[in-house]
Amino acid sequence: MTAMVKAEGVHKSFGPIEVLKGIDLEVAPREVFCLIGPSGSGKSTFLRCINHLEKINAGRLHVDGDLVGYRQNGNKLHELKDSEVALKRRDIGMVFQRFNLFPHMTALENVMEAPVQVKGETKAVARDRAGKLLDRVGLADKAGNYPSQLSGGQQQRVAIARALAMEPKLMLFDEPTSALDPELVGDVLDVMHGLAEDGMTMVVVTHEMGFAREVGDSLVFMDDGVVVEVGNPRDVLTNPQHDRTRTFLSKVL
Ligand code: ADP
Ligand code: MG
């Protein structure tokens, strides 16, 4: 089976600072792949590389069967054109810590926007799907609300529906519940759990170890730009093999 994401020796630097120091990872189709690690370890940067928001400096990165980055010895061997990047990014949904909804649009309009603007879908088709997606995230009754009239958890669920509206093959979540009040986290995790059950391939950066344990198929611990440990979430959480993983888990569990 072709991996949805395959990273081989991926390096990424910002100027003199090397943030990813050779990442090797593989995400299978339908897999829920959780990524944990201290702040600054390169988790967001790695997600941004998968989503073509950053270009890698060395190594190979395959996303959905395509080689999207391949550089060696500083030589550019393969790089997508901007137009190709735009097409590829349509197939990847991303959800951030901050929901970034359009404030002047209702929940329904937020979810309709990309298919209409990017794919040229008719408003009728987009509206129909947006309604169904809001229902799926438990917000059918909030379709006409503006973001300011929604709680943080509700806004995040709209953001998930908005990403799903492009019918992505892969969903990337970057600490989707970190900005939420604790009592709002569960509803967002429930939506993500449902997506996982429906077979969505997901890469999830999270501090929610319960989610990683219950829903994750794989758990990666990253530190200082390298993969320290990867395995079954239960194994990694209950029986970490490395001191760095143990130290991190002792602080967050
Ligand atoms: P994490 O998500 O694990 O907290 P990040 O990937 O956000 O880590 O950041 C890893 C390191 O890369 C940090 O030291 C951060 O300051 C640095 N970094 C991230 N993006 C940039 C950028 N655009 N320019 C310079 N440094 C960056
Ligand atoms: Mg981050």
mmCIF file of C-alpha atoms and ligand atoms in Angstrom:
data_model
loop_
_atom_site.group_PDB
_atom_site.id
_atom_site.type_symbol
_atom_site.label_atom_id
_atom_site.label_comp_id
_atom_site.label_asym_id
_atom_site.label_seq_id
_atom_site.Cartn_x
_atom_site.Cartn_y
_atom_site.Cartn_z
ATOM 1 C CA MET A 1 0.000 0.000 0.000
ATOM 2 C CA THR A 2 1.372 3.417 -0.912
ATOM 3 C CA ALA A 3 2.005 5.598 2.102
ATOM 4 C CA MET A 4 -0.039 8.778 2.375
ATOM 5 C CA VAL A 5 3.009 10.538 3.774
ATOM 6 C CA LYS A 6 6.545 9.262 3.606
ATOM 7 C CA ALA A 7 9.426 11.336 4.917
ATOM 8 C CA GLU A 8 12.970 10.194 4.311
ATOM 9 C CA GLY A 9 15.756 12.190 5.913
ATOM 10 C CA VAL A 10 13.769 15.414 5.801
ATOM 11 C CA HIS A 11 15.769 18.462 6.816
ATOM 12 C CA LYS A 12 14.464 21.971 7.233
ATOM 13 C CA SER A 13 16.420 25.028 8.310
ATOM 14 C CA PHE A 14 15.489 28.622 8.821
ATOM 15 C CA GLY A 15 18.700 30.491 8.066
ATOM 16 C CA PRO A 16 21.378 28.990 10.285
ATOM 17 C CA ILE A 17 18.867 27.208 12.526
ATOM 18 C CA GLU A 18 18.244 23.581 11.681
ATOM 19 C CA VAL A 19 14.731 22.755 12.846
ATOM 20 C CA LEU A 20 14.195 19.323 11.257
ATOM 21 C CA LYS A 21 17.331 17.221 11.403
ATOM 22 C CA GLY A 22 16.465 14.214 9.304
ATOM 23 C CA ILE A 23 12.913 13.042 9.833
ATOM 24 C CA ASP A 24 11.923 9.542 8.733
ATOM 25 C CA LEU A 25 8.232 8.779 9.086
ATOM 26 C CA GLU A 26 5.515 6.955 7.243
ATOM 27 C CA VAL A 27 1.770 7.523 7.491
ATOM 28 C CA ALA A 28 -0.446 4.865 5.908
ATOM 29 C CA PRO A 29 -3.817 5.604 4.337
ATOM 30 C CA ARG A 30 -6.588 5.685 6.980
ATOM 31 C CA GLU A 31 -4.030 5.932 9.748
ATOM 32 C CA VAL A 32 -4.386 8.290 12.708
ATOM 33 C CA PHE A 33 -0.857 9.418 13.322
ATOM 34 C CA CYS A 34 -0.267 11.410 16.502
ATOM 35 C CA LEU A 35 2.747 13.617 17.010
ATOM 36 C CA ILE A 36 3.887 14.784 20.442
ATOM 37 C CA GLY A 37 6.938 16.607 21.681
ATOM 38 C CA PRO A 38 8.121 19.692 23.519
ATOM 39 C CA SER A 39 7.493 23.172 22.233
ATOM 40 C CA GLY A 40 10.026 24.074 19.561
ATOM 41 C CA SER A 41 10.788 20.480 18.571
ATOM 42 C CA GLY A 42 9.630 21.059 14.981
ATOM 43 C CA LYS A 43 6.131 19.552 14.982
ATOM 44 C CA SER A 44 4.411 22.481 13.281
ATOM 45 C CA THR A 45 7.260 22.861 10.828
ATOM 46 C CA PHE A 46 6.891 19.226 9.828
ATOM 47 C CA LEU A 47 3.144 19.658 9.257
ATOM 48 C CA ARG A 48 3.848 22.770 7.206
ATOM 49 C CA CYS A 49 6.291 20.812 5.036
ATOM 50 C CA ILE A 50 3.633 18.144 4.406
ATOM 51 C CA ASN A 51 1.217 20.894 3.433
ATOM 52 C CA HIS A 52 3.712 22.590 1.095
ATOM 53 C CA LEU A 53 3.831 25.716 3.241
ATOM 54 C CA GLU A 54 7.564 25.156 3.714
ATOM 55 C CA LYS A 55 10.101 23.724 1.320
ATOM 56 C CA ILE A 56 12.494 21.145 2.674
ATOM 57 C CA ASN A 57 16.255 21.607 2.430
ATOM 58 C CA ALA A 58 17.263 17.977 2.096
ATOM 59 C CA GLY A 59 15.718 14.545 1.985
ATOM 60 C CA ARG A 60 12.624 13.305 0.300
ATOM 61 C CA LEU A 61 9.028 13.906 1.163
ATOM 62 C CA HIS A 62 6.253 12.008 -0.555
ATOM 63 C CA VAL A 63 2.675 13.103 -0.013
ATOM 64 C CA ASP A 64 -0.127 11.035 -1.501
ATOM 65 C CA GLY A 65 2.248 9.197 -3.786
ATOM 66 C CA ASP A 66 3.885 12.317 -5.188
ATOM 67 C CA LEU A 67 7.433 13.290 -4.495
ATOM 68 C CA VAL A 68 6.948 16.864 -3.372
ATOM 69 C CA GLY A 69 10.409 17.652 -2.140
ATOM 70 C CA TYR A 70 13.667 16.081 -3.095
ATOM 71 C CA ARG A 71 16.922 17.800 -2.562
ATOM 72 C CA GLN A 72 20.396 16.504 -2.035
ATOM 73 C CA ASN A 73 23.632 18.290 -1.314
ATOM 74 C CA GLY A 74 21.864 21.593 -1.714
ATOM 75 C CA ASN A 75 20.977 20.786 -5.312
ATOM 76 C CA LYS A 76 17.409 21.277 -6.294
ATOM 77 C CA LEU A 77 16.373 17.985 -7.815
ATOM 78 C CA HIS A 78 12.658 18.310 -7.773
ATOM 79 C CA GLU A 79 10.416 21.139 -6.805
ATOM 80 C CA LEU A 80 6.773 21.675 -7.578
ATOM 81 C CA LYS A 81 5.665 24.758 -9.439
ATOM 82 C CA ASP A 82 3.381 27.145 -7.565
ATOM 83 C CA SER A 83 0.443 26.036 -9.693
ATOM 84 C CA GLU A 84 1.131 22.408 -8.817
ATOM 85 C CA VAL A 85 1.427 23.265 -5.139
ATOM 86 C CA ALA A 86 -1.944 24.976 -5.229
ATOM 87 C CA LEU A 87 -3.519 21.849 -6.719
ATOM 88 C CA LYS A 88 -1.871 19.533 -4.204
ATOM 89 C CA ARG A 89 -2.907 21.681 -1.272
ATOM 90 C CA ARG A 90 -6.553 21.233 -2.212
ATOM 91 C CA ASP A 91 -6.270 17.612 -1.121
ATOM 92 C CA ILE A 92 -4.917 18.450 2.322
ATOM 93 C CA GLY A 93 -7.050 19.937 5.052
ATOM 94 C CA MET A 94 -5.405 21.775 7.906
ATOM 95 C CA VAL A 95 -6.785 22.777 11.265
ATOM 96 C CA PHE A 96 -4.800 25.111 13.502
ATOM 97 C CA GLN A 97 -4.788 25.965 17.161
ATOM 98 C CA ARG A 98 -6.448 29.251 16.232
ATOM 99 C CA PHE A 99 -9.531 28.701 14.133
ATOM 100 C CA ASN A 100 -9.110 31.691 11.777
ATOM 101 C CA LEU A 101 -12.674 31.702 10.521
ATOM 102 C CA PHE A 102 -13.735 34.593 8.318
ATOM 103 C CA PRO A 103 -15.394 36.884 10.888
ATOM 104 C CA HIS A 104 -17.804 38.503 8.442
ATOM 105 C CA MET A 105 -19.221 35.190 7.218
ATOM 106 C CA THR A 106 -21.666 32.851 8.906
ATOM 107 C CA ALA A 107 -20.650 29.314 9.823
ATOM 108 C CA LEU A 108 -22.349 28.046 6.660
ATOM 109 C CA GLU A 109 -20.655 30.661 4.463
ATOM 110 C CA ASN A 110 -17.273 29.835 6.000
ATOM 111 C CA VAL A 111 -17.716 26.183 5.063
ATOM 112 C CA MET A 112 -18.982 27.023 1.550
ATOM 113 C CA GLU A 113 -16.230 29.491 0.722
ATOM 114 C CA ALA A 114 -13.320 27.367 -0.498
ATOM 115 C CA PRO A 115 -15.249 24.972 -2.751
ATOM 116 C CA VAL A 116 -16.892 27.944 -4.469
ATOM 117 C CA GLN A 117 -13.783 30.140 -4.705
ATOM 118 C CA VAL A 118 -11.127 27.487 -5.286
ATOM 119 C CA LYS A 119 -12.971 24.711 -7.083
ATOM 120 C CA GLY A 120 -15.568 26.843 -8.839
ATOM 121 C CA GLU A 121 -18.371 24.800 -7.356
ATOM 122 C CA THR A 122 -21.900 26.181 -7.615
ATOM 123 C CA LYS A 123 -23.259 27.799 -4.481
ATOM 124 C CA ALA A 124 -26.143 25.355 -4.393
ATOM 125 C CA VAL A 125 -23.846 22.343 -4.311
ATOM 126 C CA ALA A 126 -21.486 23.975 -1.813
ATOM 127 C CA ARG A 127 -24.364 25.020 0.438
ATOM 128 C CA ASP A 128 -25.797 21.533 0.436
ATOM 129 C CA ARG A 129 -22.495 19.974 1.428
ATOM 130 C CA ALA A 130 -21.770 22.695 4.002
ATOM 131 C CA GLY A 131 -25.086 21.989 5.671
ATOM 132 C CA LYS A 132 -24.302 18.293 5.880
ATOM 133 C CA LEU A 133 -20.817 18.970 7.249
ATOM 134 C CA LEU A 134 -22.130 21.315 9.929
ATOM 135 C CA ASP A 135 -24.550 18.568 10.876
ATOM 136 C CA ARG A 136 -21.660 16.116 11.048
ATOM 137 C CA VAL A 137 -19.758 18.338 13.498
ATOM 138 C CA GLY A 138 -22.914 18.821 15.560
ATOM 139 C CA LEU A 139 -23.615 22.403 14.525
ATOM 140 C CA ALA A 140 -26.583 22.157 12.165
ATOM 141 C CA ASP A 141 -28.432 24.677 14.329
ATOM 142 C CA LYS A 142 -25.570 27.204 14.196
ATOM 143 C CA ALA A 143 -25.318 27.514 10.390
ATOM 144 C CA GLY A 144 -26.451 31.150 10.446
ATOM 145 C CA ASN A 145 -24.239 32.222 13.347
ATOM 146 C CA TYR A 146 -21.189 34.399 12.902
ATOM 147 C CA PRO A 147 -17.927 33.257 14.523
ATOM 148 C CA SER A 148 -18.314 35.864 17.270
ATOM 149 C CA GLN A 149 -21.585 34.172 18.204
ATOM 150 C CA LEU A 150 -19.922 30.772 18.659
ATOM 151 C CA SER A 151 -17.798 29.335 21.461
ATOM 152 C CA GLY A 152 -14.176 28.468 20.770
ATOM 153 C CA GLY A 153 -15.051 24.796 20.534
ATOM 154 C CA GLN A 154 -17.877 25.503 18.111
ATOM 155 C CA GLN A 155 -15.594 27.699 16.000
ATOM 156 C CA GLN A 156 -13.031 24.919 15.879
ATOM 157 C CA ARG A 157 -15.688 22.471 14.735
ATOM 158 C CA VAL A 158 -16.677 24.909 11.979
ATOM 159 C CA ALA A 159 -12.995 25.087 11.028
ATOM 160 C CA ILE A 160 -12.923 21.286 10.759
ATOM 161 C CA ALA A 161 -16.070 21.330 8.604
ATOM 162 C CA ARG A 162 -14.480 24.028 6.450
ATOM 163 C CA ALA A 163 -11.397 21.867 5.885
ATOM 164 C CA LEU A 164 -13.575 18.835 5.096
ATOM 165 C CA ALA A 165 -15.535 20.828 2.526
ATOM 166 C CA MET A 166 -12.628 20.471 0.116
ATOM 167 C CA GLU A 167 -12.947 16.687 0.464
ATOM 168 C CA PRO A 168 -9.316 16.239 1.469
ATOM 169 C CA LYS A 169 -7.444 12.962 1.366
ATOM 170 C CA LEU A 170 -5.414 13.947 4.394
ATOM 171 C CA MET A 171 -6.194 16.088 7.419
ATOM 172 C CA LEU A 172 -3.483 17.812 9.442
ATOM 173 C CA PHE A 173 -4.316 19.028 12.943
ATOM 174 C CA ASP A 174 -1.887 21.323 14.754
ATOM 175 C CA GLU A 175 -2.823 21.362 18.433
ATOM 176 C CA PRO A 176 -6.507 21.802 17.581
ATOM 177 C CA THR A 177 -7.654 21.896 21.196
ATOM 178 C CA SER A 178 -4.793 23.783 22.840
ATOM 179 C CA ALA A 179 -6.531 27.151 22.734
ATOM 180 C CA LEU A 180 -9.829 25.862 24.097
ATOM 181 C CA ASP A 181 -11.288 25.999 27.564
ATOM 182 C CA PRO A 182 -11.087 22.483 29.035
ATOM 183 C CA GLU A 183 -14.837 21.904 28.945
ATOM 184 C CA LEU A 184 -14.901 22.538 25.176
ATOM 185 C CA VAL A 185 -12.112 20.138 24.261
ATOM 186 C CA GLY A 186 -14.233 16.980 24.356
ATOM 187 C CA ASP A 187 -16.642 18.007 21.595
ATOM 188 C CA VAL A 188 -13.762 18.758 19.223
ATOM 189 C CA LEU A 189 -12.024 15.481 20.034
ATOM 190 C CA ASP A 190 -15.322 13.645 19.478
ATOM 191 C CA VAL A 191 -15.551 15.110 15.971
ATOM 192 C CA MET A 192 -11.975 14.029 15.272
ATOM 193 C CA HIS A 193 -12.724 10.576 16.646
ATOM 194 C CA GLY A 194 -15.677 10.316 14.262
ATOM 195 C CA LEU A 195 -13.495 11.321 11.340
ATOM 196 C CA ALA A 196 -11.011 8.644 12.273
ATOM 197 C CA GLU A 197 -13.772 6.044 12.391
ATOM 198 C CA ASP A 198 -14.855 7.116 8.918
ATOM 199 C CA GLY A 199 -11.366 6.278 7.687
ATOM 200 C CA MET A 200 -9.838 9.724 7.287
ATOM 201 C CA THR A 201 -6.053 9.793 7.247
ATOM 202 C CA MET A 202 -4.996 12.193 9.976
ATOM 203 C CA VAL A 203 -1.755 13.606 11.324
ATOM 204 C CA VAL A 204 -2.494 15.116 14.709
ATOM 205 C CA VAL A 205 -0.127 17.212 16.797
ATOM 206 C CA THR A 206 -1.654 17.107 20.247
ATOM 207 C CA HIS A 207 -1.097 17.150 23.967
ATOM 208 C CA GLU A 208 -4.240 15.089 24.478
ATOM 209 C CA MET A 209 -2.671 11.793 25.459
ATOM 210 C CA GLY A 210 -6.092 10.222 26.024
ATOM 211 C CA PHE A 211 -6.981 10.905 22.392
ATOM 212 C CA ALA A 212 -3.615 9.571 21.220
ATOM 213 C CA ARG A 213 -4.122 6.405 23.233
ATOM 214 C CA GLU A 214 -7.751 5.784 22.273
ATOM 215 C CA VAL A 215 -7.822 6.949 18.660
ATOM 216 C CA GLY A 216 -4.213 6.970 17.470
ATOM 217 C CA ASP A 217 -2.766 4.123 15.435
ATOM 218 C CA SER A 218 0.770 5.437 15.822
ATOM 219 C CA LEU A 219 2.415 7.851 18.194
ATOM 220 C CA VAL A 220 5.622 9.698 17.455
ATOM 221 C CA PHE A 221 7.679 11.518 20.026
ATOM 222 C CA MET A 222 9.742 14.284 18.437
ATOM 223 C CA ASP A 223 12.419 16.266 20.224
ATOM 224 C CA ASP A 224 14.830 18.832 18.886
ATOM 225 C CA GLY A 225 14.091 18.095 15.245
ATOM 226 C CA VAL A 226 14.412 14.328 15.351
ATOM 227 C CA VAL A 227 12.052 11.404 15.801
ATOM 228 C CA VAL A 228 13.051 9.936 19.146
ATOM 229 C CA GLU A 229 10.469 7.187 19.286
ATOM 230 C CA VAL A 230 7.557 5.878 17.255
ATOM 231 C CA GLY A 231 5.175 3.048 17.934
ATOM 232 C CA ASN A 232 1.777 1.949 19.057
ATOM 233 C CA PRO A 233 0.417 4.758 21.285
ATOM 234 C CA ARG A 234 -0.246 2.489 24.239
ATOM 235 C CA ASP A 235 3.273 1.081 24.076
ATOM 236 C CA VAL A 236 4.925 4.473 23.780
ATOM 237 C CA LEU A 237 2.830 5.972 26.566
ATOM 238 C CA THR A 238 3.087 3.105 29.013
ATOM 239 C CA ASN A 239 6.520 1.777 28.171
ATOM 240 C CA PRO A 240 8.650 4.468 26.531
ATOM 241 C CA GLN A 241 12.010 3.207 25.311
ATOM 242 C CA HIS A 242 13.980 6.428 25.605
ATOM 243 C CA ASP A 243 14.858 8.689 28.505
ATOM 244 C CA ARG A 244 13.825 11.770 26.547
ATOM 245 C CA THR A 245 10.355 10.302 25.981
ATOM 246 C CA ARG A 246 10.064 9.320 29.655
ATOM 247 C CA THR A 247 11.085 12.792 30.794
ATOM 248 C CA PHE A 248 8.574 14.460 28.473
ATOM 249 C CA LEU A 249 5.734 12.136 29.431
ATOM 250 C CA SER A 250 6.430 12.610 33.134
ATOM 251 C CA LYS A 251 5.745 16.324 32.627
ATOM 252 C CA VAL A 252 2.537 16.014 30.608
ATOM 253 C CA LEU A 253 0.817 12.902 31.960
HETATM 254 P P1 ADP B 1 6.706 23.054 17.584
HETATM 255 O O1 ADP B 1 5.502 23.104 16.726
HETATM 256 O O2 ADP B 1 7.172 21.667 17.896
HETATM 257 O O3 ADP B 1 6.545 23.851 18.852
HETATM 258 P P2 ADP B 1 7.915 24.627 15.505
HETATM 259 O O4 ADP B 1 7.966 23.759 14.299
HETATM 260 O O5 ADP B 1 6.863 25.666 15.557
HETATM 261 O O6 ADP B 1 7.926 23.728 16.807
HETATM 262 O O7 ADP B 1 9.297 25.399 15.652
HETATM 263 C C1 ADP B 1 10.546 24.738 15.715
HETATM 264 C C2 ADP B 1 11.652 25.771 15.716
HETATM 265 O O8 ADP B 1 11.668 26.419 14.456
HETATM 266 C C3 ADP B 1 11.472 26.856 16.758
HETATM 267 O O9 ADP B 1 12.730 27.134 17.316
HETATM 268 C C4 ADP B 1 10.973 28.026 15.953
HETATM 269 O O10 ADP B 1 11.367 29.230 16.535
HETATM 270 C C5 ADP B 1 11.627 27.810 14.614
HETATM 271 N N1 ADP B 1 10.840 28.362 13.493
HETATM 272 C C6 ADP B 1 9.638 27.938 13.081
HETATM 273 N N2 ADP B 1 9.216 28.638 12.012
HETATM 274 C C7 ADP B 1 10.190 29.540 11.743
HETATM 275 C C8 ADP B 1 10.369 30.569 10.757
HETATM 276 N N3 ADP B 1 9.438 30.790 9.809
HETATM 277 N N4 ADP B 1 11.504 31.279 10.802
HETATM 278 C C9 ADP B 1 12.452 31.036 11.721
HETATM 279 N N5 ADP B 1 12.359 30.102 12.678
HETATM 280 C C10 ADP B 1 11.244 29.354 12.702
HETATM 281 MG MG MG B 2 3.663 23.946 17.026
#
